[in-house]
Amino acid sequence: MTSVAGVRWGLVFWEQDGRAHAGITGPETRTGTAPVPESATFTGIEFAIGTSLRAVPTSTLVDGGVELPDTTRRTFRLDGARWETPGPDDAEALVERLVRAGIVIRDPLVTDVLLGHRPDASGRTVERRFRAATGLTRGAVRQIERARTAAELLAAGNPAAHVVAKLDYFDEPHLARALRSYAGRTTRQLREGAGGAIALDLDQPLTS
């Protein structure tokens, strides 16, 4: 499967060959190829930009991740405690418990920046806290998010010229370069649904 660049971290749970696994996935700054074993089943939770794990700096997860130890079908270990392994229907309940326990935290300054507000802090402080929370610069987040939106619009059938104008790309070659870097697809492949499986879900919900 083609892995698309993304700015969010997540938790993923999977079973393969009778064994249960859990891991933390990090932001990805480029496209790549991700293995999807036929015998495995997955449940994933993707967290909003500006949230992070208390015990794991997001910067250490960029373009990578870590597998969590001592995972069973019923429970997994995170931040020194055991938690019930979620299925698709109770992922939100797990997120609420992690937030209440202070294991998942949010920097409100990052949220303000993403909403277009100007925090009462120096530019250096804003950038430092933004990178601490997301593992990325504000510029990298903008570029990756724009490319993902472009890929989604093209996959939905929008003409390239419309996407260029809507997302303020300089021209179609500029759009094409961004798609190659962050989505691993050409404009034509996205519009035709060609190129094989791709990690781009138009209906995927995000935590808030």
mmCIF file with all atom_site columns, C-alpha atoms in Angstrom:
data_model
loop_
_atom_site.group_PDB
_atom_site.id
_atom_site.type_symbol
_atom_site.label_atom_id
_atom_site.label_alt_id
_atom_site.label_comp_id
_atom_site.label_asym_id
_atom_site.label_entity_id
_atom_site.label_seq_id
_atom_site.pdbx_PDB_ins_code
_atom_site.Cartn_x
_atom_site.Cartn_y
_atom_site.Cartn_z
_atom_site.occupancy
_atom_site.B_iso_or_equiv
_atom_site.pdbx_formal_charge
_atom_site.auth_seq_id
_atom_site.auth_comp_id
_atom_site.auth_asym_id
_atom_site.auth_atom_id
_atom_site.pdbx_PDB_model_num
ATOM 1   C CA . MET A 1 1   ? 0.000   0.000   0.000   1.00 0.00 ? 1   MET A CA 1
ATOM 2   C CA . THR A 1 2   ? 1.205   3.515   -0.767  1.00 0.00 ? 2   THR A CA 1
ATOM 3   C CA . SER A 1 3   ? 1.684   5.444   2.465   1.00 0.00 ? 3   SER A CA 1
ATOM 4   C CA . VAL A 1 4   ? 0.724   9.121   2.172   1.00 0.00 ? 4   VAL A CA 1
ATOM 5   C CA . ALA A 1 5   ? 2.520   11.825  4.154   1.00 0.00 ? 5   ALA A CA 1
ATOM 6   C CA . GLY A 1 6   ? 0.536   12.920  7.198   1.00 0.00 ? 6   GLY A CA 1
ATOM 7   C CA . VAL A 1 7   ? 0.944   15.304  10.111  1.00 0.00 ? 7   VAL A CA 1
ATOM 8   C CA . ARG A 1 8   ? -0.861  13.353  12.838  1.00 0.00 ? 8   ARG A CA 1
ATOM 9   C CA . TRP A 1 9   ? 0.337   10.675  15.230  1.00 0.00 ? 9   TRP A CA 1
ATOM 10  C CA . GLY A 1 10  ? -1.764  7.686   16.152  1.00 0.00 ? 10  GLY A CA 1
ATOM 11  C CA . LEU A 1 11  ? -2.286  4.428   17.973  1.00 0.00 ? 11  LEU A CA 1
ATOM 12  C CA . VAL A 1 12  ? -2.670  1.231   15.972  1.00 0.00 ? 12  VAL A CA 1
ATOM 13  C CA . PHE A 1 13  ? -3.719  -2.238  17.125  1.00 0.00 ? 13  PHE A CA 1
ATOM 14  C CA . TRP A 1 14  ? -3.437  -5.355  15.012  1.00 0.00 ? 14  TRP A CA 1
ATOM 15  C CA . GLU A 1 15  ? -3.574  -9.126  15.129  1.00 0.00 ? 15  GLU A CA 1
ATOM 16  C CA . GLN A 1 16  ? -1.422  -11.331 12.928  1.00 0.00 ? 16  GLN A CA 1
ATOM 17  C CA . ASP A 1 17  ? -0.895  -15.071 13.038  1.00 0.00 ? 17  ASP A CA 1
ATOM 18  C CA . GLY A 1 18  ? -2.709  -15.337 16.349  1.00 0.00 ? 18  GLY A CA 1
ATOM 19  C CA . ARG A 1 19  ? -0.650  -12.623 18.076  1.00 0.00 ? 19  ARG A CA 1
ATOM 20  C CA . ALA A 1 20  ? -1.823  -9.191  19.233  1.00 0.00 ? 20  ALA A CA 1
ATOM 21  C CA . HIS A 1 21  ? 0.263   -6.062  18.718  1.00 0.00 ? 21  HIS A CA 1
ATOM 22  C CA . ALA A 1 22  ? -0.013  -2.347  19.519  1.00 0.00 ? 22  ALA A CA 1
ATOM 23  C CA . GLY A 1 23  ? 2.086   0.591   18.422  1.00 0.00 ? 23  GLY A CA 1
ATOM 24  C CA . ILE A 1 24  ? 2.411   4.348   18.184  1.00 0.00 ? 24  ILE A CA 1
ATOM 25  C CA . THR A 1 25  ? 2.695   5.789   14.681  1.00 0.00 ? 25  THR A CA 1
ATOM 26  C CA . GLY A 1 26  ? 4.282   9.150   13.994  1.00 0.00 ? 26  GLY A CA 1
ATOM 27  C CA . PRO A 1 27  ? 3.825   11.933  11.450  1.00 0.00 ? 27  PRO A CA 1
ATOM 28  C CA . GLU A 1 28  ? 5.208   11.132  8.000   1.00 0.00 ? 28  GLU A CA 1
ATOM 29  C CA . THR A 1 29  ? 6.960   13.785  5.934   1.00 0.00 ? 29  THR A CA 1
ATOM 30  C CA . ARG A 1 30  ? 7.095   11.831  2.669   1.00 0.00 ? 30  ARG A CA 1
ATOM 31  C CA . THR A 1 31  ? 5.353   9.119   0.754   1.00 0.00 ? 31  THR A CA 1
ATOM 32  C CA . GLY A 1 32  ? 6.449   5.512   0.988   1.00 0.00 ? 32  GLY A CA 1
ATOM 33  C CA . THR A 1 33  ? 5.307   1.899   0.853   1.00 0.00 ? 33  THR A CA 1
ATOM 34  C CA . ALA A 1 34  ? 3.680   0.209   3.837   1.00 0.00 ? 34  ALA A CA 1
ATOM 35  C CA . PRO A 1 35  ? 3.261   -3.578  4.114   1.00 0.00 ? 35  PRO A CA 1
ATOM 36  C CA . VAL A 1 36  ? -0.276  -4.871  4.666   1.00 0.00 ? 36  VAL A CA 1
ATOM 37  C CA . PRO A 1 37  ? -0.165  -8.617  5.468   1.00 0.00 ? 37  PRO A CA 1
ATOM 38  C CA . GLU A 1 38  ? -3.237  -10.459 4.233   1.00 0.00 ? 38  GLU A CA 1
ATOM 39  C CA . SER A 1 39  ? -3.581  -12.312 7.540   1.00 0.00 ? 39  SER A CA 1
ATOM 40  C CA . ALA A 1 40  ? -3.610  -9.156  9.699   1.00 0.00 ? 40  ALA A CA 1
ATOM 41  C CA . THR A 1 41  ? -6.559  -7.104  10.986  1.00 0.00 ? 41  THR A CA 1
ATOM 42  C CA . PHE A 1 42  ? -6.054  -3.481  12.090  1.00 0.00 ? 42  PHE A CA 1
ATOM 43  C CA . THR A 1 43  ? -7.760  -0.851  14.256  1.00 0.00 ? 43  THR A CA 1
ATOM 44  C CA . GLY A 1 44  ? -6.244  2.631   14.206  1.00 0.00 ? 44  GLY A CA 1
ATOM 45  C CA . ILE A 1 45  ? -6.843  5.917   16.018  1.00 0.00 ? 45  ILE A CA 1
ATOM 46  C CA . GLU A 1 46  ? -5.507  9.145   14.509  1.00 0.00 ? 46  GLU A CA 1
ATOM 47  C CA . PHE A 1 47  ? -5.162  12.138  16.842  1.00 0.00 ? 47  PHE A CA 1
ATOM 48  C CA . ALA A 1 48  ? -5.678  15.832  16.100  1.00 0.00 ? 48  ALA A CA 1
ATOM 49  C CA . ILE A 1 49  ? -2.734  18.139  15.418  1.00 0.00 ? 49  ILE A CA 1
ATOM 50  C CA . GLY A 1 50  ? -1.559  19.746  18.643  1.00 0.00 ? 50  GLY A CA 1
ATOM 51  C CA . THR A 1 51  ? -2.180  16.687  20.794  1.00 0.00 ? 51  THR A CA 1
ATOM 52  C CA . SER A 1 52  ? 0.715   14.552  21.961  1.00 0.00 ? 52  SER A CA 1
ATOM 53  C CA . LEU A 1 53  ? 1.641   11.796  24.377  1.00 0.00 ? 53  LEU A CA 1
ATOM 54  C CA . ARG A 1 54  ? 2.957   12.859  27.759  1.00 0.00 ? 54  ARG A CA 1
ATOM 55  C CA . ALA A 1 55  ? 5.629   10.154  27.809  1.00 0.00 ? 55  ALA A CA 1
ATOM 56  C CA . VAL A 1 56  ? 6.718   10.090  24.145  1.00 0.00 ? 56  VAL A CA 1
ATOM 57  C CA . PRO A 1 57  ? 7.974   13.263  22.385  1.00 0.00 ? 57  PRO A CA 1
ATOM 58  C CA . THR A 1 58  ? 6.301   13.550  18.988  1.00 0.00 ? 58  THR A CA 1
ATOM 59  C CA . SER A 1 59  ? 9.627   14.552  17.458  1.00 0.00 ? 59  SER A CA 1
ATOM 60  C CA . THR A 1 60  ? 10.949  11.028  18.123  1.00 0.00 ? 60  THR A CA 1
ATOM 61  C CA . LEU A 1 61  ? 8.061   9.518   16.152  1.00 0.00 ? 61  LEU A CA 1
ATOM 62  C CA . VAL A 1 62  ? 8.463   11.472  12.884  1.00 0.00 ? 62  VAL A CA 1
ATOM 63  C CA . ASP A 1 63  ? 8.817   9.084   9.917   1.00 0.00 ? 63  ASP A CA 1
ATOM 64  C CA . GLY A 1 64  ? 8.672   6.148   12.290  1.00 0.00 ? 64  GLY A CA 1
ATOM 65  C CA . GLY A 1 65  ? 6.994   4.831   15.392  1.00 0.00 ? 65  GLY A CA 1
ATOM 66  C CA . VAL A 1 66  ? 7.352   2.349   18.222  1.00 0.00 ? 66  VAL A CA 1
ATOM 67  C CA . GLU A 1 67  ? 5.724   -0.974  19.019  1.00 0.00 ? 67  GLU A CA 1
ATOM 68  C CA . LEU A 1 68  ? 4.312   -1.203  22.523  1.00 0.00 ? 68  LEU A CA 1
ATOM 69  C CA . PRO A 1 69  ? 5.466   -4.141  24.659  1.00 0.00 ? 69  PRO A CA 1
ATOM 70  C CA . ASP A 1 70  ? 3.424   -6.770  26.475  1.00 0.00 ? 70  ASP A CA 1
ATOM 71  C CA . THR A 1 71  ? 0.289   -6.483  24.314  1.00 0.00 ? 71  THR A CA 1
ATOM 72  C CA . THR A 1 72  ? -2.512  -9.050  24.490  1.00 0.00 ? 72  THR A CA 1
ATOM 73  C CA . ARG A 1 73  ? -5.880  -9.294  22.773  1.00 0.00 ? 73  ARG A CA 1
ATOM 74  C CA . ARG A 1 74  ? -7.464  -7.753  25.858  1.00 0.00 ? 74  ARG A CA 1
ATOM 75  C CA . THR A 1 75  ? -4.961  -5.122  27.031  1.00 0.00 ? 75  THR A CA 1
ATOM 76  C CA . PHE A 1 76  ? -1.902  -3.078  26.081  1.00 0.00 ? 76  PHE A CA 1
ATOM 77  C CA . ARG A 1 77  ? 0.643   -1.112  28.111  1.00 0.00 ? 77  ARG A CA 1
ATOM 78  C CA . LEU A 1 78  ? 1.115   2.658   27.701  1.00 0.00 ? 78  LEU A CA 1
ATOM 79  C CA . ASP A 1 79  ? 2.793   5.184   30.003  1.00 0.00 ? 79  ASP A CA 1
ATOM 80  C CA . GLY A 1 80  ? 3.210   2.691   32.843  1.00 0.00 ? 80  GLY A CA 1
ATOM 81  C CA . ALA A 1 81  ? -0.410  1.492   32.927  1.00 0.00 ? 81  ALA A CA 1
ATOM 82  C CA . ARG A 1 82  ? -2.504  -1.183  31.248  1.00 0.00 ? 82  ARG A CA 1
ATOM 83  C CA . TRP A 1 83  ? -5.455  -0.237  29.051  1.00 0.00 ? 83  TRP A CA 1
ATOM 84  C CA . GLU A 1 84  ? -8.197  -2.214  27.391  1.00 0.00 ? 84  GLU A CA 1
ATOM 85  C CA . THR A 1 85  ? -7.409  -2.904  23.740  1.00 0.00 ? 85  THR A CA 1
ATOM 86  C CA . PRO A 1 86  ? -10.113 -1.113  21.720  1.00 0.00 ? 86  PRO A CA 1
ATOM 87  C CA . GLY A 1 87  ? -12.129 -2.252  18.755  1.00 0.00 ? 87  GLY A CA 1
ATOM 88  C CA . PRO A 1 88  ? -13.561 0.102   16.121  1.00 0.00 ? 88  PRO A CA 1
ATOM 89  C CA . ASP A 1 89  ? -16.633 0.831   18.264  1.00 0.00 ? 89  ASP A CA 1
ATOM 90  C CA . ASP A 1 90  ? -14.875 1.858   21.475  1.00 0.00 ? 90  ASP A CA 1
ATOM 91  C CA . ALA A 1 91  ? -11.852 3.804   20.200  1.00 0.00 ? 91  ALA A CA 1
ATOM 92  C CA . GLU A 1 92  ? -13.369 7.143   21.283  1.00 0.00 ? 92  GLU A CA 1
ATOM 93  C CA . ALA A 1 93  ? -13.934 5.812   24.798  1.00 0.00 ? 93  ALA A CA 1
ATOM 94  C CA . LEU A 1 94  ? -10.244 4.897   25.027  1.00 0.00 ? 94  LEU A CA 1
ATOM 95  C CA . VAL A 1 95  ? -9.257  8.387   23.869  1.00 0.00 ? 95  VAL A CA 1
ATOM 96  C CA . GLU A 1 96  ? -11.446 9.956   26.551  1.00 0.00 ? 96  GLU A CA 1
ATOM 97  C CA . ARG A 1 97  ? -9.828  7.800   29.241  1.00 0.00 ? 97  ARG A CA 1
ATOM 98  C CA . LEU A 1 98  ? -6.316  8.682   28.040  1.00 0.00 ? 98  LEU A CA 1
ATOM 99  C CA . VAL A 1 99  ? -7.181  12.392  28.086  1.00 0.00 ? 99  VAL A CA 1
ATOM 100 C CA . ARG A 1 100 ? -8.683  12.203  31.587  1.00 0.00 ? 100 ARG A CA 1
ATOM 101 C CA . ALA A 1 101 ? -5.553  10.436  32.823  1.00 0.00 ? 101 ALA A CA 1
ATOM 102 C CA . GLY A 1 102 ? -3.325  13.152  31.377  1.00 0.00 ? 102 GLY A CA 1
ATOM 103 C CA . ILE A 1 103 ? -1.565  10.709  29.049  1.00 0.00 ? 103 ILE A CA 1
ATOM 104 C CA . VAL A 1 104 ? -2.785  12.479  25.907  1.00 0.00 ? 104 VAL A CA 1
ATOM 105 C CA . ILE A 1 105 ? -2.261  16.224  26.224  1.00 0.00 ? 105 ILE A CA 1
ATOM 106 C CA . ARG A 1 106 ? -2.957  19.257  24.046  1.00 0.00 ? 106 ARG A CA 1
ATOM 107 C CA . ASP A 1 107 ? -1.076  22.522  23.657  1.00 0.00 ? 107 ASP A CA 1
ATOM 108 C CA . PRO A 1 108 ? -3.751  25.244  23.260  1.00 0.00 ? 108 PRO A CA 1
ATOM 109 C CA . LEU A 1 109 ? -1.226  27.552  21.598  1.00 0.00 ? 109 LEU A CA 1
ATOM 110 C CA . VAL A 1 110 ? -0.923  25.114  18.681  1.00 0.00 ? 110 VAL A CA 1
ATOM 111 C CA . THR A 1 111 ? -4.705  24.983  18.360  1.00 0.00 ? 111 THR A CA 1
ATOM 112 C CA . ASP A 1 112 ? -4.841  28.795  18.257  1.00 0.00 ? 112 ASP A CA 1
ATOM 113 C CA . VAL A 1 113 ? -2.172  28.926  15.557  1.00 0.00 ? 113 VAL A CA 1
ATOM 114 C CA . LEU A 1 114 ? -4.010  26.362  13.430  1.00 0.00 ? 114 LEU A CA 1
ATOM 115 C CA . LEU A 1 115 ? -7.200  28.429  13.756  1.00 0.00 ? 115 LEU A CA 1
ATOM 116 C CA . GLY A 1 116 ? -5.352  31.463  12.402  1.00 0.00 ? 116 GLY A CA 1
ATOM 117 C CA . HIS A 1 117 ? -5.071  33.321  15.709  1.00 0.00 ? 117 HIS A CA 1
ATOM 118 C CA . ARG A 1 118 ? -1.964  35.228  16.785  1.00 0.00 ? 118 ARG A CA 1
ATOM 119 C CA . PRO A 1 119 ? -0.873  34.011  20.214  1.00 0.00 ? 119 PRO A CA 1
ATOM 120 C CA . ASP A 1 120 ? 0.609   36.457  22.714  1.00 0.00 ? 120 ASP A CA 1
ATOM 121 C CA . ALA A 1 121 ? 4.092   34.948  22.363  1.00 0.00 ? 121 ALA A CA 1
ATOM 122 C CA . SER A 1 122 ? 7.226   35.517  20.323  1.00 0.00 ? 122 SER A CA 1
ATOM 123 C CA . GLY A 1 123 ? 7.631   33.835  16.969  1.00 0.00 ? 123 GLY A CA 1
ATOM 124 C CA . ARG A 1 124 ? 10.458  31.720  18.352  1.00 0.00 ? 124 ARG A CA 1
ATOM 125 C CA . THR A 1 125 ? 8.301   30.521  21.247  1.00 0.00 ? 125 THR A CA 1
ATOM 126 C CA . VAL A 1 126 ? 5.415   29.688  18.921  1.00 0.00 ? 126 VAL A CA 1
ATOM 127 C CA . GLU A 1 127 ? 7.672   27.696  16.597  1.00 0.00 ? 127 GLU A CA 1
ATOM 128 C CA . ARG A 1 128 ? 9.332   25.855  19.489  1.00 0.00 ? 128 ARG A CA 1
ATOM 129 C CA . ARG A 1 129 ? 6.011   24.814  21.029  1.00 0.00 ? 129 ARG A CA 1
ATOM 130 C CA . PHE A 1 130 ? 4.550   23.947  17.626  1.00 0.00 ? 130 PHE A CA 1
ATOM 131 C CA . ARG A 1 131 ? 7.460   21.620  16.860  1.00 0.00 ? 131 ARG A CA 1
ATOM 132 C CA . ALA A 1 132 ? 7.335   20.111  20.344  1.00 0.00 ? 132 ALA A CA 1
ATOM 133 C CA . ALA A 1 133 ? 3.652   19.233  19.937  1.00 0.00 ? 133 ALA A CA 1
ATOM 134 C CA . THR A 1 134 ? 3.691   18.122  16.296  1.00 0.00 ? 134 THR A CA 1
ATOM 135 C CA . GLY A 1 135 ? 7.276   17.162  15.529  1.00 0.00 ? 135 GLY A CA 1
ATOM 136 C CA . LEU A 1 136 ? 7.054   19.395  12.450  1.00 0.00 ? 136 LEU A CA 1
ATOM 137 C CA . THR A 1 137 ? 7.380   23.035  11.458  1.00 0.00 ? 137 THR A CA 1
ATOM 138 C CA . ARG A 1 138 ? 4.296   25.060  10.608  1.00 0.00 ? 138 ARG A CA 1
ATOM 139 C CA . GLY A 1 139 ? 5.470   25.218  6.992   1.00 0.00 ? 139 GLY A CA 1
ATOM 140 C CA . ALA A 1 140 ? 5.764   21.432  6.749   1.00 0.00 ? 140 ALA A CA 1
ATOM 141 C CA . VAL A 1 141 ? 2.291   20.975  8.208   1.00 0.00 ? 141 VAL A CA 1
ATOM 142 C CA . ARG A 1 142 ? 0.807   23.397  5.670   1.00 0.00 ? 142 ARG A CA 1
ATOM 143 C CA . GLN A 1 143 ? 2.521   21.699  2.717   1.00 0.00 ? 143 GLN A CA 1
ATOM 144 C CA . ILE A 1 144 ? 1.541   18.172  3.739   1.00 0.00 ? 144 ILE A CA 1
ATOM 145 C CA . GLU A 1 145 ? -2.054  19.086  4.570   1.00 0.00 ? 145 GLU A CA 1
ATOM 146 C CA . ARG A 1 146 ? -2.419  20.976  1.294   1.00 0.00 ? 146 ARG A CA 1
ATOM 147 C CA . ALA A 1 147 ? -1.088  18.024  -0.709  1.00 0.00 ? 147 ALA A CA 1
ATOM 148 C CA . ARG A 1 148 ? -3.441  15.600  1.063   1.00 0.00 ? 148 ARG A CA 1
ATOM 149 C CA . THR A 1 149 ? -6.394  17.884  0.344   1.00 0.00 ? 149 THR A CA 1
ATOM 150 C CA . ALA A 1 150 ? -5.314  18.124  -3.284  1.00 0.00 ? 150 ALA A CA 1
ATOM 151 C CA . ALA A 1 151 ? -5.130  14.341  -3.547  1.00 0.00 ? 151 ALA A CA 1
ATOM 152 C CA . GLU A 1 152 ? -8.593  13.988  -2.021  1.00 0.00 ? 152 GLU A CA 1
ATOM 153 C CA . LEU A 1 153 ? -10.072 16.563  -4.414  1.00 0.00 ? 153 LEU A CA 1
ATOM 154 C CA . LEU A 1 154 ? -8.496  14.888  -7.436  1.00 0.00 ? 154 LEU A CA 1
ATOM 155 C CA . ALA A 1 155 ? -9.650  11.446  -6.288  1.00 0.00 ? 155 ALA A CA 1
ATOM 156 C CA . ALA A 1 156 ? -13.170 12.884  -6.011  1.00 0.00 ? 156 ALA A CA 1
ATOM 157 C CA . GLY A 1 157 ? -12.997 13.906  -9.693  1.00 0.00 ? 157 GLY A CA 1
ATOM 158 C CA . ASN A 1 158 ? -12.061 17.581  -9.509  1.00 0.00 ? 158 ASN A CA 1
ATOM 159 C CA . PRO A 1 159 ? -10.017 18.910  -12.474 1.00 0.00 ? 159 PRO A CA 1
ATOM 160 C CA . ALA A 1 160 ? -6.377  19.732  -11.790 1.00 0.00 ? 160 ALA A CA 1
ATOM 161 C CA . ALA A 1 161 ? -6.897  23.383  -12.769 1.00 0.00 ? 161 ALA A CA 1
ATOM 162 C CA . HIS A 1 162 ? -9.644  23.683  -10.138 1.00 0.00 ? 162 HIS A CA 1
ATOM 163 C CA . VAL A 1 163 ? -7.376  22.168  -7.459  1.00 0.00 ? 163 VAL A CA 1
ATOM 164 C CA . VAL A 1 164 ? -4.510  24.519  -8.390  1.00 0.00 ? 164 VAL A CA 1
ATOM 165 C CA . ALA A 1 165 ? -6.766  27.565  -8.031  1.00 0.00 ? 165 ALA A CA 1
ATOM 166 C CA . LYS A 1 166 ? -8.562  26.376  -4.896  1.00 0.00 ? 166 LYS A CA 1
ATOM 167 C CA . LEU A 1 167 ? -5.392  25.493  -2.972  1.00 0.00 ? 167 LEU A CA 1
ATOM 168 C CA . ASP A 1 168 ? -3.218  28.313  -4.325  1.00 0.00 ? 168 ASP A CA 1
ATOM 169 C CA . TYR A 1 169 ? -0.590  26.227  -6.097  1.00 0.00 ? 169 TYR A CA 1
ATOM 170 C CA . PHE A 1 170 ? 1.560   28.234  -8.497  1.00 0.00 ? 170 PHE A CA 1
ATOM 171 C CA . ASP A 1 171 ? 0.680   26.005  -11.471 1.00 0.00 ? 171 ASP A CA 1
ATOM 172 C CA . GLU A 1 172 ? -0.041  22.373  -12.369 1.00 0.00 ? 172 GLU A CA 1
ATOM 173 C CA . PRO A 1 173 ? 3.660   21.325  -12.354 1.00 0.00 ? 173 PRO A CA 1
ATOM 174 C CA . HIS A 1 174 ? 3.886   22.715  -8.805  1.00 0.00 ? 174 HIS A CA 1
ATOM 175 C CA . LEU A 1 175 ? 0.881   20.585  -7.848  1.00 0.00 ? 175 LEU A CA 1
ATOM 176 C CA . ALA A 1 176 ? 2.406   17.538  -9.570  1.00 0.00 ? 176 ALA A CA 1
ATOM 177 C CA . ARG A 1 177 ? 5.657   17.859  -7.609  1.00 0.00 ? 177 ARG A CA 1
ATOM 178 C CA . ALA A 1 178 ? 3.788   18.092  -4.309  1.00 0.00 ? 178 ALA A CA 1
ATOM 179 C CA . LEU A 1 179 ? 1.721   15.013  -5.161  1.00 0.00 ? 179 LEU A CA 1
ATOM 180 C CA . ARG A 1 180 ? 4.816   12.982  -6.019  1.00 0.00 ? 180 ARG A CA 1
ATOM 181 C CA . SER A 1 181 ? 6.499   13.971  -2.748  1.00 0.00 ? 181 SER A CA 1
ATOM 182 C CA . TYR A 1 182 ? 3.586   13.595  -0.385  1.00 0.00 ? 182 TYR A CA 1
ATOM 183 C CA . ALA A 1 183 ? 1.060   11.264  -2.043  1.00 0.00 ? 183 ALA A CA 1
ATOM 184 C CA . GLY A 1 184 ? 3.149   9.108   -4.357  1.00 0.00 ? 184 GLY A CA 1
ATOM 185 C CA . ARG A 1 185 ? 0.658   9.542   -7.187  1.00 0.00 ? 185 ARG A CA 1
ATOM 186 C CA . THR A 1 186 ? 0.266   11.587  -10.329 1.00 0.00 ? 186 THR A CA 1
ATOM 187 C CA . THR A 1 187 ? -2.753  13.751  -10.994 1.00 0.00 ? 187 THR A CA 1
ATOM 188 C CA . ARG A 1 188 ? -3.990  11.257  -13.571 1.00 0.00 ? 188 ARG A CA 1
ATOM 189 C CA . GLN A 1 189 ? -3.575  8.280   -11.233 1.00 0.00 ? 189 GLN A CA 1
ATOM 190 C CA . LEU A 1 190 ? -5.588  9.989   -8.513  1.00 0.00 ? 190 LEU A CA 1
ATOM 191 C CA . ARG A 1 191 ? -8.407  10.964  -10.850 1.00 0.00 ? 191 ARG A CA 1
ATOM 192 C CA . GLU A 1 192 ? -8.538  7.467   -12.390 1.00 0.00 ? 192 GLU A CA 1
ATOM 193 C CA . GLY A 1 193 ? -8.085  5.570   -9.125  1.00 0.00 ? 193 GLY A CA 1
ATOM 194 C CA . ALA A 1 194 ? -4.967  3.911   -10.555 1.00 0.00 ? 194 ALA A CA 1
ATOM 195 C CA . GLY A 1 195 ? -1.691  2.892   -8.902  1.00 0.00 ? 195 GLY A CA 1
ATOM 196 C CA . GLY A 1 196 ? -2.956  0.346   -6.381  1.00 0.00 ? 196 GLY A CA 1
ATOM 197 C CA . ALA A 1 197 ? -3.988  0.680   -2.756  1.00 0.00 ? 197 ALA A CA 1
ATOM 198 C CA . ILE A 1 198 ? -3.313  4.021   -1.097  1.00 0.00 ? 198 ILE A CA 1
ATOM 199 C CA . ALA A 1 199 ? -3.639  5.179   2.524   1.00 0.00 ? 199 ALA A CA 1
ATOM 200 C CA . LEU A 1 200 ? -6.076  7.981   1.730   1.00 0.00 ? 200 LEU A CA 1
ATOM 201 C CA . ASP A 1 201 ? -9.510  7.547   3.304   1.00 0.00 ? 201 ASP A CA 1
ATOM 202 C CA . LEU A 1 202 ? -11.952 10.272  2.362   1.00 0.00 ? 202 LEU A CA 1
ATOM 203 C CA . ASP A 1 203 ? -14.372 9.240   5.119   1.00 0.00 ? 203 ASP A CA 1
ATOM 204 C CA . GLN A 1 204 ? -11.902 8.763   7.994   1.00 0.00 ? 204 GLN A CA 1
ATOM 205 C CA . PRO A 1 205 ? -13.036 10.510  11.228  1.00 0.00 ? 205 PRO A CA 1
ATOM 206 C CA . LEU A 1 206 ? -10.553 12.469  13.348  1.00 0.00 ? 206 LEU A CA 1
ATOM 207 C CA . THR A 1 207 ? -10.470 12.832  17.108  1.00 0.00 ? 207 THR A CA 1
ATOM 208 C CA . SER A 1 208 ? -11.028 16.331  18.454  1.00 0.00 ? 208 SER A CA 1
#
